[in-house]
Coordinates of C-alpha atoms in Angstrom, one line a residue:
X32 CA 69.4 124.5 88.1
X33 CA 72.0 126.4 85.8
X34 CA 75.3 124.9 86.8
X35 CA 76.3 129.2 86.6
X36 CA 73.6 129.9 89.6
X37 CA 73.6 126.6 91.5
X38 CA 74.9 127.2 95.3
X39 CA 74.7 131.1 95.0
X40 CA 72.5 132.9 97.8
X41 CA 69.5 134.9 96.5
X42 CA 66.9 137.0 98.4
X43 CA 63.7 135.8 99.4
X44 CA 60.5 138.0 97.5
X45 CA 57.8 135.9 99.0
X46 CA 56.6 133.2 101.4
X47 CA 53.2 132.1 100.8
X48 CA 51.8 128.7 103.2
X49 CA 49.0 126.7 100.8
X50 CA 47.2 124.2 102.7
X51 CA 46.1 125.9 106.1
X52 CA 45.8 123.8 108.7
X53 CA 41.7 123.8 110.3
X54 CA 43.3 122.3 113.5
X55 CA 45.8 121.8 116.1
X56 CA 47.7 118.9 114.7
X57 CA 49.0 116.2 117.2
X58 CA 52.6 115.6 117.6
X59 CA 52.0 112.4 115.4
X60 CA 50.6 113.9 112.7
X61 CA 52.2 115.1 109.7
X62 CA 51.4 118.6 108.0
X63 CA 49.9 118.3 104.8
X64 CA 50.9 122.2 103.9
X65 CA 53.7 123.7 101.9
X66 CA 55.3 126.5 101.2
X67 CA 55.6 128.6 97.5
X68 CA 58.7 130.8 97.7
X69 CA 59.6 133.2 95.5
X70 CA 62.8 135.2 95.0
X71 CA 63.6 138.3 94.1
X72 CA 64.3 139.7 90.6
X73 CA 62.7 136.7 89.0
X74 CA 65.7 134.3 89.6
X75 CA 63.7 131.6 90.8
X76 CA 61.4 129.5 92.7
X77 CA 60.8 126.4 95.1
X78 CA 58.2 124.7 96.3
X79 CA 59.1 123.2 99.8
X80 CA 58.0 121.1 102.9
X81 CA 56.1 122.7 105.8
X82 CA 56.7 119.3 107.3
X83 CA 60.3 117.3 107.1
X84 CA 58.3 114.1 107.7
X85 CA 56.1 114.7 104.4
X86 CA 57.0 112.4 101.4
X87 CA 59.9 115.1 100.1
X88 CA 61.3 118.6 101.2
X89 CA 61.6 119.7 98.1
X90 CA 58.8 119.7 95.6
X91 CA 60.1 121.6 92.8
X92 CA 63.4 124.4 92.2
X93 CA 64.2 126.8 89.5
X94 CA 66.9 129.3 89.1
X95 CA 64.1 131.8 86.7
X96 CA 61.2 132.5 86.8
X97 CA 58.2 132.7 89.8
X98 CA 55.0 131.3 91.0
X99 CA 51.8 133.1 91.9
X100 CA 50.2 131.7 95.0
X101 CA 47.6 128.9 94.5
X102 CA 45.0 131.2 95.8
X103 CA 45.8 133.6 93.2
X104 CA 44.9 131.2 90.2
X105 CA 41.8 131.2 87.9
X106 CA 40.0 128.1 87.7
X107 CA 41.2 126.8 84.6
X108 CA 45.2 127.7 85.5
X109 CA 47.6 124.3 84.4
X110 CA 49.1 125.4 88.1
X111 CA 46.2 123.9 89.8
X112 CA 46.8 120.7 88.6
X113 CA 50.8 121.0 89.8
X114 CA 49.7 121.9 92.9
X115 CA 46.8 119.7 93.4
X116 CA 49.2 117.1 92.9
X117 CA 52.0 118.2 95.5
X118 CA 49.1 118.6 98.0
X119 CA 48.2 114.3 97.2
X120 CA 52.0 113.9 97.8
X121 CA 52.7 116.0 101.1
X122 CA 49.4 114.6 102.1
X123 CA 50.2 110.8 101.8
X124 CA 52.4 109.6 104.9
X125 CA 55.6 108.9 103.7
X126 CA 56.5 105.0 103.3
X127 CA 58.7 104.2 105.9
X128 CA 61.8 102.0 103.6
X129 CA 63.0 98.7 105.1
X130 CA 65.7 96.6 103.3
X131 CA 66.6 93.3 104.0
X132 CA 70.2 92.8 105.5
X133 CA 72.7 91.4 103.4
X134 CA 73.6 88.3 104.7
X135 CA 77.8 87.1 103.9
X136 CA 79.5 84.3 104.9
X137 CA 83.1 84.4 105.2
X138 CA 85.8 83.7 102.3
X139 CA 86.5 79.9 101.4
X140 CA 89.3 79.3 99.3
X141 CA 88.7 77.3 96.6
X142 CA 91.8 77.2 94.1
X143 CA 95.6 78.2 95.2
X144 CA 98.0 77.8 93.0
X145 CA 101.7 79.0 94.2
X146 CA 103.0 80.2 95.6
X147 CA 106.8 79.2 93.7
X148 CA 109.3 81.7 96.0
X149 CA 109.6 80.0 99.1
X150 CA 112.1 82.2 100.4
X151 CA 111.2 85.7 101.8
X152 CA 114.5 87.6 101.4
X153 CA 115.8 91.5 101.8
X154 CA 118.0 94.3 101.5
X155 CA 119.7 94.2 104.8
X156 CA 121.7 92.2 106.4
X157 CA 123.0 89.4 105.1
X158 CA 121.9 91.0 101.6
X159 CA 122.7 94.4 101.4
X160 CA 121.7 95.2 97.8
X161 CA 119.1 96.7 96.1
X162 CA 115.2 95.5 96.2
X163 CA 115.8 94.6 92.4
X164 CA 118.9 92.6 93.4
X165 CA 117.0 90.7 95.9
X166 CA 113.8 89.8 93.5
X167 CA 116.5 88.6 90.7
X168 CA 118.0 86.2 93.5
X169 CA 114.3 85.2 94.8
X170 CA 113.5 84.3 91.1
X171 CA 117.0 82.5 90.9
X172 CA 116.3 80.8 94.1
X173 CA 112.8 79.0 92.8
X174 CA 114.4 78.0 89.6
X175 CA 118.0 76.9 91.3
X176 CA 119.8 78.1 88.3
X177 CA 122.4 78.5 88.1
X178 CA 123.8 75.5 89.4
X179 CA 127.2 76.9 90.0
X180 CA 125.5 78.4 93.4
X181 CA 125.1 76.6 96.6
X182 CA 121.0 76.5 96.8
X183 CA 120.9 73.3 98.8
X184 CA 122.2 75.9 101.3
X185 CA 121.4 79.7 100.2
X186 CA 118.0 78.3 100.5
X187 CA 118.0 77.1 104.0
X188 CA 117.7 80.6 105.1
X189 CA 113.9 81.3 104.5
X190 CA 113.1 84.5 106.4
X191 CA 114.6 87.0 108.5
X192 CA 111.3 87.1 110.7
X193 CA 112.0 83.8 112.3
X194 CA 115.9 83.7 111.3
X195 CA 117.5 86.6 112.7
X196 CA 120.6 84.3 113.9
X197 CA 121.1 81.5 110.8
X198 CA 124.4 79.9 110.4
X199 CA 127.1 82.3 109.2
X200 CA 127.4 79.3 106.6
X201 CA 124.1 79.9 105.3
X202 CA 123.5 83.9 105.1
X203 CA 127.1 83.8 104.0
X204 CA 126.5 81.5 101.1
X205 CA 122.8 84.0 100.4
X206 CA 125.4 86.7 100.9
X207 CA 127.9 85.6 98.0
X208 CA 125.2 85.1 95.9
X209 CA 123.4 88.6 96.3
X210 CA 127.3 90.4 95.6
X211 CA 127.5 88.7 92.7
X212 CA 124.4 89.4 91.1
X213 CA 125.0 93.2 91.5
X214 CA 128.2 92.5 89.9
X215 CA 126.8 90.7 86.8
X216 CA 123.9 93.6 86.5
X217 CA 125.5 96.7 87.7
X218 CA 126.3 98.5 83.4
X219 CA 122.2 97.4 82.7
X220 CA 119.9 99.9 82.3
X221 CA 116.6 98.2 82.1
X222 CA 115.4 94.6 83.9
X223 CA 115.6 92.7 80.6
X224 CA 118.8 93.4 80.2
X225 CA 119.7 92.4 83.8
X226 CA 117.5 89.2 83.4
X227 CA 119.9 88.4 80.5
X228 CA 122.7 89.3 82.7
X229 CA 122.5 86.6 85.1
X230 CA 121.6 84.2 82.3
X231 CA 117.6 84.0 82.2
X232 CA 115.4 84.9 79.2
X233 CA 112.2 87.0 80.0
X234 CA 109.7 88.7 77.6
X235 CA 109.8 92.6 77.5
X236 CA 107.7 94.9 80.0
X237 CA 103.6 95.0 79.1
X238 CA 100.5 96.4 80.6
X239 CA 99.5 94.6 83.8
X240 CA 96.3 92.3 83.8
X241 CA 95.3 89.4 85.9
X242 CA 94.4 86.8 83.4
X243 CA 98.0 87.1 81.8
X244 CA 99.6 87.4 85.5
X245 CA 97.1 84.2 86.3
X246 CA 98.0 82.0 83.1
X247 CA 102.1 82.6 83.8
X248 CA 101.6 81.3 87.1
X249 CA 99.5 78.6 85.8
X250 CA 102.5 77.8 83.6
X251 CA 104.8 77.9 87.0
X252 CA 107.0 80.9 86.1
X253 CA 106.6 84.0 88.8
X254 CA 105.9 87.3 87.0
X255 CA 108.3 90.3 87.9
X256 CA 105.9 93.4 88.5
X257 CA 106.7 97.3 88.7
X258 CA 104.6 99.6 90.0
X259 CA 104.5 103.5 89.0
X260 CA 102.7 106.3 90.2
X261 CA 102.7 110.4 90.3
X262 CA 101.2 111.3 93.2
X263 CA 100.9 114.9 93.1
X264 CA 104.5 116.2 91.7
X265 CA 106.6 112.5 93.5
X266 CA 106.8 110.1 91.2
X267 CA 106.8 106.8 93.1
X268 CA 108.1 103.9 91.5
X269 CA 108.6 99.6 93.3
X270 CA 108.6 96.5 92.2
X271 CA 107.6 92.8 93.3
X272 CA 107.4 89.6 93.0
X273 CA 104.0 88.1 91.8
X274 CA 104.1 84.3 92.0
X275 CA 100.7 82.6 93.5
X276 CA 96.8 83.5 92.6
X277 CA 93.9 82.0 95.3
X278 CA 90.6 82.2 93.8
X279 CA 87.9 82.1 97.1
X280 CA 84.2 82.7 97.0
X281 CA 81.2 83.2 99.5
X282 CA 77.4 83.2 99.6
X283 CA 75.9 86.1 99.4
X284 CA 72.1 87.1 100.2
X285 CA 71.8 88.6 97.2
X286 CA 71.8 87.8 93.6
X287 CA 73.2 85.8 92.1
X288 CA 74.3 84.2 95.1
X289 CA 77.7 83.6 95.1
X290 CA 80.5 85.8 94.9
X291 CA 84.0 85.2 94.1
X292 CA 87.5 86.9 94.0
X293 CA 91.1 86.2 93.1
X294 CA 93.8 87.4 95.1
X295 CA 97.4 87.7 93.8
X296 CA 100.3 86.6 95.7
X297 CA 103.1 89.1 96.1
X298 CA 106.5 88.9 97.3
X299 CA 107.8 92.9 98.5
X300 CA 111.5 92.1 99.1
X301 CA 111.1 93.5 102.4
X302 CA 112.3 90.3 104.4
X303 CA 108.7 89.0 104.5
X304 CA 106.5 92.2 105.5
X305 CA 103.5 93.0 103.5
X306 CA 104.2 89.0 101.8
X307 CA 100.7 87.8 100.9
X308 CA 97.5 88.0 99.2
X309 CA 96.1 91.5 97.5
X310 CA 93.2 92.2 95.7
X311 CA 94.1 92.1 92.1
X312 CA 92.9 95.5 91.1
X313 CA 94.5 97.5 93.7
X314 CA 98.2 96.8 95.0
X315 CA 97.7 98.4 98.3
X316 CA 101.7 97.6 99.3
X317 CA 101.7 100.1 102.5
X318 CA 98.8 98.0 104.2
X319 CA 98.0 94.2 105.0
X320 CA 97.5 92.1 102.5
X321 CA 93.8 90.6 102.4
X322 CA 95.5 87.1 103.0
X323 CA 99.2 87.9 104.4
X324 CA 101.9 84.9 104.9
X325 CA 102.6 85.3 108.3
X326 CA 100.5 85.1 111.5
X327 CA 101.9 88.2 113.2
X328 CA 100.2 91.6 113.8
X329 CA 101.6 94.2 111.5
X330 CA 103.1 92.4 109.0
X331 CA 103.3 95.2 106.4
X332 CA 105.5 97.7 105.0
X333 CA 104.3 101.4 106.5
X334 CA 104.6 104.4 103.8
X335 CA 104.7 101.5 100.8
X336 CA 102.1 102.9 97.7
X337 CA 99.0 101.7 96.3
X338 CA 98.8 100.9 92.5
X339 CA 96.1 100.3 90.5
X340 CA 96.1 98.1 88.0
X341 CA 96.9 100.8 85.0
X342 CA 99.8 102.1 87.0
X343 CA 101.5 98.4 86.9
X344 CA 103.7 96.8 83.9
X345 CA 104.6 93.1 84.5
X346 CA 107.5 91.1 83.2
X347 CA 106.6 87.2 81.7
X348 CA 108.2 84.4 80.6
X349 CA 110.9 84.4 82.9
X350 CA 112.8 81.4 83.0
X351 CA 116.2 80.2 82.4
X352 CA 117.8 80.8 79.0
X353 CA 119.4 77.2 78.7
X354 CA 119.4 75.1 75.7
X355 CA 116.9 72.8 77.5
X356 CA 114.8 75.4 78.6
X357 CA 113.5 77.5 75.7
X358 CA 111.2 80.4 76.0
X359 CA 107.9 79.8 75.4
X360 CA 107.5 81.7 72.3
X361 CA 106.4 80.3 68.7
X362 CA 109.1 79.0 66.8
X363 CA 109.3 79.7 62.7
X364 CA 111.0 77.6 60.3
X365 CA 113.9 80.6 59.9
X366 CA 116.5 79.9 62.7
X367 CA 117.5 83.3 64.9
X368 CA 115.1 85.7 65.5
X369 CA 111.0 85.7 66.0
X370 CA 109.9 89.3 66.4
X371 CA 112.5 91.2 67.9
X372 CA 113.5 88.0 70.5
X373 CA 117.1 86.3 69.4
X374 CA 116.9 82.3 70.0
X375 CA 118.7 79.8 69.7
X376 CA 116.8 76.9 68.0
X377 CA 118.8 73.5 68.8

Protein backbone atom coordinates (compact mmCIF):
# COMPACT_ATOMS: atom_id res chain seq x y z
CA UNK A 1 0.00 0.00 0.00
CA UNK A 2 1.15 3.60 -1.09
CA UNK A 3 1.80 5.42 2.09
CA UNK A 4 -0.39 8.45 -0.24
CA UNK A 5 -3.64 5.93 -0.33
CA UNK A 6 -3.21 3.86 2.84
CA UNK A 7 -6.40 4.53 5.31
CA UNK A 8 -8.42 6.41 2.57
CA UNK A 9 -12.08 4.86 1.85
CA UNK A 10 -12.77 3.67 -1.71
CA UNK A 11 -15.90 2.17 -3.31
CA UNK A 12 -16.44 -1.41 -3.67
CA UNK A 13 -16.80 -2.56 -7.79
CA UNK A 14 -17.17 -6.13 -7.02
CA UNK A 15 -17.67 -9.04 -4.62
CA UNK A 16 -17.07 -12.27 -5.99
CA UNK A 17 -17.21 -15.69 -3.17
CA UNK A 18 -14.63 -18.55 -4.80
CA UNK A 19 -14.95 -21.77 -3.02
CA UNK A 20 -18.82 -22.45 -2.78
CA UNK A 21 -19.71 -24.30 -0.11
CA UNK A 22 -21.63 -28.12 -1.33
CA UNK A 23 -23.07 -28.19 2.37
CA UNK A 24 -24.48 -26.80 5.44
CA UNK A 25 -21.31 -26.46 7.44
CA UNK A 26 -21.52 -27.21 11.27
CA UNK A 27 -20.89 -24.56 13.73
CA UNK A 28 -17.40 -26.24 14.16
CA UNK A 29 -16.35 -26.10 10.97
CA UNK A 30 -14.41 -23.53 9.37
CA UNK A 31 -15.25 -22.12 5.73
CA UNK A 32 -12.75 -22.84 3.33
CA UNK A 33 -14.20 -19.90 0.86
CA UNK A 34 -12.97 -16.35 0.20
CA UNK A 35 -13.82 -13.53 -1.12
CA UNK A 36 -12.06 -11.42 -4.40
CA UNK A 37 -13.06 -7.75 -4.07
CA UNK A 38 -12.49 -5.30 -6.35
CA UNK A 39 -12.77 -1.57 -6.26
CA UNK A 40 -13.75 0.89 -8.28
CA UNK A 41 -11.62 2.93 -10.85
CA UNK A 42 -8.94 0.39 -10.70
CA UNK A 43 -7.50 1.54 -7.31
CA UNK A 44 -7.15 -1.74 -5.90
CA UNK A 45 -7.85 -5.12 -4.72
CA UNK A 46 -8.07 -7.64 -1.67
CA UNK A 47 -8.44 -10.96 -1.29
CA UNK A 48 -10.14 -11.70 2.14
CA UNK A 49 -11.51 -14.27 4.71
CA UNK A 50 -15.10 -15.64 4.35
CA UNK A 51 -14.22 -17.22 7.63
CA UNK A 52 -12.32 -15.15 10.62
CA UNK A 53 -11.24 -18.52 12.01
CA UNK A 54 -9.31 -19.39 8.59
CA UNK A 55 -5.42 -19.19 8.84
CA UNK A 56 -5.58 -15.15 7.88
CA UNK A 57 -8.25 -12.48 7.04
CA UNK A 58 -6.32 -11.01 4.73
CA UNK A 59 -4.86 -12.85 1.79
CA UNK A 60 -3.53 -10.24 -0.31
CA UNK A 61 -4.14 -5.97 -0.71
CA UNK A 62 -3.26 -3.49 -3.29
CA UNK A 63 -3.98 0.07 -3.73
CA UNK A 64 -3.95 -0.47 -8.15
CA UNK A 65 -4.95 -2.58 -10.07
CA UNK A 66 -7.91 -5.55 -10.07
CA UNK A 67 -8.56 -9.18 -10.15
CA UNK A 68 -10.84 -11.15 -12.46
CA UNK A 69 -12.73 -13.81 -10.63
CA UNK A 70 -11.14 -17.32 -10.46
CA UNK A 71 -13.89 -18.63 -12.57
CA UNK A 72 -13.15 -16.20 -15.12
CA UNK A 73 -9.44 -17.59 -15.82
CA UNK A 74 -8.11 -19.70 -18.71
CA UNK A 75 -6.47 -22.71 -17.84
CA UNK A 76 -2.99 -21.79 -18.14
CA UNK A 77 -3.62 -18.14 -16.12
CA UNK A 78 -0.39 -17.59 -13.38
CA UNK A 79 -3.68 -16.55 -11.11
CA UNK A 80 -4.71 -20.12 -10.78
CA UNK A 81 -1.70 -20.95 -9.04
CA UNK A 82 -2.26 -17.77 -6.45
CA UNK A 83 -5.41 -18.86 -5.86
CA UNK A 84 -5.02 -22.48 -5.67
CA UNK A 85 -2.67 -21.67 -3.04
CA UNK A 86 -4.95 -19.23 -0.86
CA UNK A 87 -7.64 -21.98 -1.18
CA UNK A 88 -4.61 -24.78 0.65
CA UNK A 89 -4.28 -21.89 3.22
CA UNK A 90 -8.04 -20.96 4.09
CA UNK A 91 -8.57 -24.65 3.84
CA UNK A 92 -5.95 -25.80 6.51
CA UNK A 93 -7.37 -25.18 10.22
CA UNK A 94 -5.47 -22.60 11.64
CA UNK A 95 -2.70 -23.76 14.30
CA UNK A 96 -3.98 -22.88 17.54
CA UNK A 97 -0.37 -20.95 19.15
CA UNK A 98 0.56 -21.90 22.69
CA UNK A 99 3.65 -20.34 24.46
CA UNK A 100 5.19 -21.40 27.45
CA UNK A 101 4.82 -18.91 30.43
CA UNK A 102 7.70 -17.08 31.48
CA UNK A 103 8.66 -18.17 34.68
CA UNK A 104 10.67 -15.13 37.12
CA UNK A 105 11.73 -15.26 40.38
CA UNK A 106 12.10 -12.24 42.35
CA UNK A 107 15.26 -9.75 42.55
CA UNK A 108 18.26 -10.99 44.79
CA UNK A 109 20.72 -8.47 45.51
CA UNK A 110 23.92 -9.46 44.82
CA UNK A 111 26.51 -6.40 45.13
CA UNK A 112 25.62 -2.98 47.10
CA UNK A 113 28.05 -0.63 47.34
CA UNK A 114 26.92 2.80 49.20
CA UNK A 115 25.29 4.24 49.91
CA UNK A 116 28.02 7.23 51.47
CA UNK A 117 25.17 10.17 52.44
CA UNK A 118 23.75 8.93 55.44
CA UNK A 119 21.78 11.88 56.18
CA UNK A 120 18.49 12.62 54.23
CA UNK A 121 18.21 16.40 54.55
CA UNK A 122 15.84 19.37 52.99
CA UNK A 123 14.83 22.73 52.19
CA UNK A 124 12.51 23.44 55.00
CA UNK A 125 12.70 23.72 58.23
CA UNK A 126 15.64 23.70 59.91
CA UNK A 127 17.24 24.33 56.35
CA UNK A 128 15.60 26.71 54.51
CA UNK A 129 17.78 27.03 51.43
CA UNK A 130 17.92 25.97 48.18
CA UNK A 131 17.91 22.06 46.96
CA UNK A 132 21.50 22.83 45.65
CA UNK A 133 22.42 24.22 49.07
CA UNK A 134 21.21 21.19 50.70
CA UNK A 135 23.14 18.59 48.27
CA UNK A 136 26.48 20.76 48.85
CA UNK A 137 25.86 20.23 52.69
CA UNK A 138 24.85 16.43 52.18
CA UNK A 139 28.21 16.06 50.20
CA UNK A 140 29.94 18.05 53.03
CA UNK A 141 28.33 15.99 55.61
CA UNK A 142 29.88 12.40 54.17
CA UNK A 143 33.24 13.89 53.82
CA UNK A 144 33.12 15.97 57.37
CA UNK A 145 35.10 18.75 55.86
CA UNK A 146 35.41 21.18 56.83
CA UNK A 147 36.39 20.50 60.22
CA UNK A 148 35.60 23.97 61.37
CA UNK A 149 31.69 22.62 61.55
CA UNK A 150 30.23 20.67 64.29
CA UNK A 151 29.44 17.22 62.30
CA UNK A 152 29.68 15.10 65.49
CA UNK A 153 26.41 16.99 65.97
CA UNK A 154 24.92 18.42 62.43
CA UNK A 155 25.00 14.77 61.72
CA UNK A 156 22.85 13.55 64.49
CA UNK A 157 19.91 14.85 62.73
CA UNK A 158 19.34 12.08 59.93
CA UNK A 159 15.82 12.64 58.57
CA UNK A 160 12.94 14.78 59.03
CA UNK A 161 10.61 11.53 58.51
CA UNK A 162 11.41 10.13 61.86
CA UNK A 163 12.88 13.58 63.39
CA UNK A 164 10.36 16.11 63.22
CA UNK A 165 11.20 17.33 66.97
CA UNK A 166 15.39 16.98 67.22
CA UNK A 167 17.17 19.04 69.71
CA UNK A 168 17.18 22.70 68.90
CA UNK A 169 21.03 21.92 69.50
CA UNK A 170 21.17 19.73 66.69
CA UNK A 171 18.86 21.37 63.70
CA UNK A 172 20.37 24.53 65.02
CA UNK A 173 23.95 23.40 64.52
CA UNK A 174 22.51 21.73 60.54
CA UNK A 175 20.94 25.17 60.48
CA UNK A 176 24.25 27.33 60.81
CA UNK A 177 25.74 25.20 58.54
CA UNK A 178 23.19 25.44 55.66
CA UNK A 179 23.26 29.69 56.14
CA UNK A 180 26.59 29.59 55.69
CA UNK A 181 26.98 27.66 52.68
CA UNK A 182 24.52 30.06 50.77
CA UNK A 183 26.78 32.74 52.04
CA UNK A 184 29.95 31.24 50.60
CA UNK A 185 28.15 30.37 47.13
CA UNK A 186 25.59 33.05 46.63
CA UNK A 187 28.02 35.45 43.48
CA UNK A 188 28.57 31.62 41.61
CA UNK A 189 27.12 31.03 38.62
CA UNK A 190 27.70 27.46 37.85
CA UNK A 191 28.22 24.29 40.61
CA UNK A 192 32.04 24.17 40.02
CA UNK A 193 32.37 27.23 41.00
CA UNK A 194 30.23 26.77 44.15
CA UNK A 195 32.08 23.36 44.80
CA UNK A 196 35.22 25.56 44.92
CA UNK A 197 33.46 27.94 47.00
CA UNK A 198 33.09 25.93 50.06
CA UNK A 199 36.55 24.48 49.49
CA UNK A 200 36.10 21.15 47.47
CA UNK A 201 37.57 20.32 44.03
CA UNK A 202 35.24 18.57 41.53
CA UNK A 203 35.71 17.77 37.72
CA UNK A 204 33.56 19.85 35.27
CA UNK A 205 29.90 18.78 34.18
CA UNK A 206 29.87 15.60 31.42
CA UNK A 207 27.41 13.37 29.80
CA UNK A 208 25.72 10.94 32.23
CA UNK A 209 26.59 7.13 32.01
CA UNK A 210 26.46 4.45 34.51
CA UNK A 211 29.77 2.81 34.23
CA UNK A 212 31.51 6.35 35.09
CA UNK A 213 28.68 7.06 37.82
CA UNK A 214 29.44 3.20 38.96
CA UNK A 215 33.39 3.52 39.05
CA UNK A 216 33.20 7.10 41.16
CA UNK A 217 31.25 5.31 43.61
CA UNK A 218 33.53 2.46 43.46
CA UNK A 219 36.17 5.03 44.34
CA UNK A 220 33.82 6.30 47.43
CA UNK A 221 33.10 9.90 46.12
CA UNK A 222 29.08 10.53 45.49
CA UNK A 223 28.52 11.96 42.02
CA UNK A 224 26.37 15.33 41.86
CA UNK A 225 23.77 14.80 38.98
CA UNK A 226 21.42 17.37 37.13
CA UNK A 227 18.73 16.46 35.25
CA UNK A 228 17.16 18.59 32.14
CA UNK A 229 14.31 18.29 30.16
CA UNK A 230 11.85 20.34 27.61
CA UNK A 231 8.76 18.91 27.88
CA UNK A 232 6.65 20.57 25.41
CA UNK A 233 7.61 24.43 25.65
CA UNK A 234 8.67 23.99 30.12
CA UNK A 235 11.99 23.41 30.46
CA UNK A 236 12.41 21.40 33.60
CA UNK A 237 15.57 21.31 35.20
CA UNK A 238 16.71 19.19 39.23
CA UNK A 239 19.45 17.89 40.55
CA UNK A 240 20.57 14.92 43.06
CA UNK A 241 22.63 13.18 44.78
CA UNK A 242 23.91 9.81 43.25
CA UNK A 243 25.98 7.99 45.84
CA UNK A 244 25.21 3.91 45.95
CA UNK A 245 24.81 1.31 42.91
CA UNK A 246 23.08 -2.50 43.86
CA UNK A 247 23.66 -4.86 41.14
CA UNK A 248 20.67 -7.76 41.69
CA UNK A 249 19.75 -10.57 39.35
CA UNK A 250 16.98 -13.41 38.90
CA UNK A 251 16.29 -16.59 36.97
CA UNK A 252 14.54 -16.30 34.23
CA UNK A 253 12.73 -19.12 32.05
CA UNK A 254 14.15 -18.00 29.22
CA UNK A 255 17.45 -17.65 27.70
CA UNK A 256 20.13 -17.24 28.80
CA UNK A 257 18.76 -17.71 32.11
CA UNK A 258 19.70 -15.18 34.26
CA UNK A 259 19.04 -11.71 34.23
CA UNK A 260 20.56 -8.87 35.96
CA UNK A 261 20.22 -5.06 36.67
CA UNK A 262 21.89 -2.23 38.42
CA UNK A 263 20.11 0.20 40.25
CA UNK A 264 21.51 3.74 41.19
CA UNK A 265 21.10 5.18 44.46
CA UNK A 266 19.74 8.68 44.64
CA UNK A 267 19.48 11.21 47.25
CA UNK A 268 16.45 14.09 46.04
CA UNK A 269 16.94 16.66 48.87
CA UNK A 270 13.45 16.33 49.61
CA UNK A 271 13.91 15.33 53.44
CA UNK A 272 14.06 11.60 52.41
CA UNK A 273 10.99 11.24 49.76
CA UNK A 274 11.62 9.48 46.55
CA UNK A 275 15.43 8.47 48.50
CA UNK A 276 16.35 5.06 46.98
CA UNK A 277 17.04 2.82 44.21
CA UNK A 278 16.07 3.80 40.26
CA UNK A 279 16.73 2.06 37.29
CA UNK A 280 19.75 3.47 35.67
CA UNK A 281 18.40 4.42 32.39
CA UNK A 282 15.35 6.25 33.43
CA UNK A 283 15.35 8.71 36.59
CA UNK A 284 11.67 8.45 37.20
CA UNK A 285 12.01 11.18 40.38
CA UNK A 286 7.97 11.75 40.56
CA UNK A 287 7.45 7.91 41.32
CA UNK A 288 8.88 5.20 43.75
CA UNK A 289 12.00 4.26 43.45
CA UNK A 290 12.36 0.35 42.39
CA UNK A 291 14.20 -0.06 45.90
CA UNK A 292 13.17 3.11 48.07
CA UNK A 293 15.00 3.82 51.70
CA UNK A 294 12.14 3.83 53.72
CA UNK A 295 9.43 1.37 54.63
CA UNK A 296 6.51 3.77 54.37
CA UNK A 297 3.77 3.98 51.60
CA UNK A 298 4.25 6.92 49.43
CA UNK A 299 7.54 7.77 49.87
CA UNK A 300 7.99 9.85 46.71
CA UNK A 301 8.00 13.20 45.50
CA UNK A 302 4.51 13.76 43.37
CA UNK A 303 4.94 16.10 40.10
CA UNK A 304 9.08 15.33 40.27
CA UNK A 305 10.20 14.54 36.25
CA UNK A 306 11.56 11.58 34.54
CA UNK A 307 15.04 11.82 32.86
CA UNK A 308 16.50 9.63 30.67
CA UNK A 309 19.83 9.03 30.60
CA UNK A 310 20.74 11.69 27.60
CA UNK A 311 18.81 14.38 29.44
CA UNK A 312 21.40 13.90 32.57
CA UNK A 313 25.02 15.58 33.08
CA UNK A 314 26.94 14.35 36.25
CA UNK A 315 29.54 16.05 38.29
CA UNK A 316 32.85 13.64 39.40
CA UNK A 317 35.68 13.74 41.37
CA UNK A 318 34.24 15.54 44.07
CA UNK A 319 36.20 15.59 47.09
CA UNK A 320 37.93 17.98 49.32
CA UNK A 321 40.51 20.28 47.77
CA UNK A 322 43.16 19.86 50.77
CA UNK A 323 46.74 19.41 50.32
CA UNK A 324 46.28 15.79 51.56
CA UNK A 325 43.53 15.12 49.44
CA UNK A 326 44.40 15.69 45.74
CA UNK A 327 42.12 15.17 42.84
CA UNK A 328 42.45 12.26 41.22
CA UNK A 329 43.73 13.44 38.01
CA UNK A 330 47.24 12.58 36.23
CA UNK A 331 49.90 14.58 37.41
CA UNK A 332 52.76 15.90 34.71
CA UNK A 333 56.20 16.83 35.56
CA UNK A 334 55.24 20.84 34.91
CA UNK A 335 53.82 22.06 38.41
CA UNK A 336 50.28 24.17 37.99
CA UNK A 337 48.05 23.29 35.55
CA UNK A 338 46.96 19.71 33.64
CA UNK A 339 44.39 20.56 31.08
CA UNK A 340 42.50 23.42 32.09
CA UNK A 341 42.43 22.07 36.15
CA UNK A 342 44.84 24.41 38.45
CA UNK A 343 46.73 22.15 41.23
CA UNK A 344 48.72 22.45 43.56
CA UNK A 345 51.43 19.70 43.40
CA UNK A 346 53.09 19.55 47.07
Amino acid sequence: LSPATRGQAVAVRSVVRHGAQTAVQSAQTVDPSFYVVNFEQESGFAIVAADRRQQATVYAISDEGSLPAPASLQDDSPLNLIYARIGQMASAPAEVQTQDAVIVTNWKNVKTVGPYVKVNWGTEFPFYQSVFVTHLCQIMSYYEWPTTYRWTIIKQYVCKLYQPSADPTIWGAVAQLFKTVAGQIQNTDTMEKAFSAIGYYCNAEKAYSMSTVCNEIDQKHPVYATGTARRGCILYSYPWIMDGYLLQSRSTSVYPGIETRTLIHCNLGNDGYGNGYYLNSIFELGQQPEVPDFDLPDQYVSGMNAFEAAEIGIITNIRPNTPTVLPNIPVTTKPGIVGEINIVVP
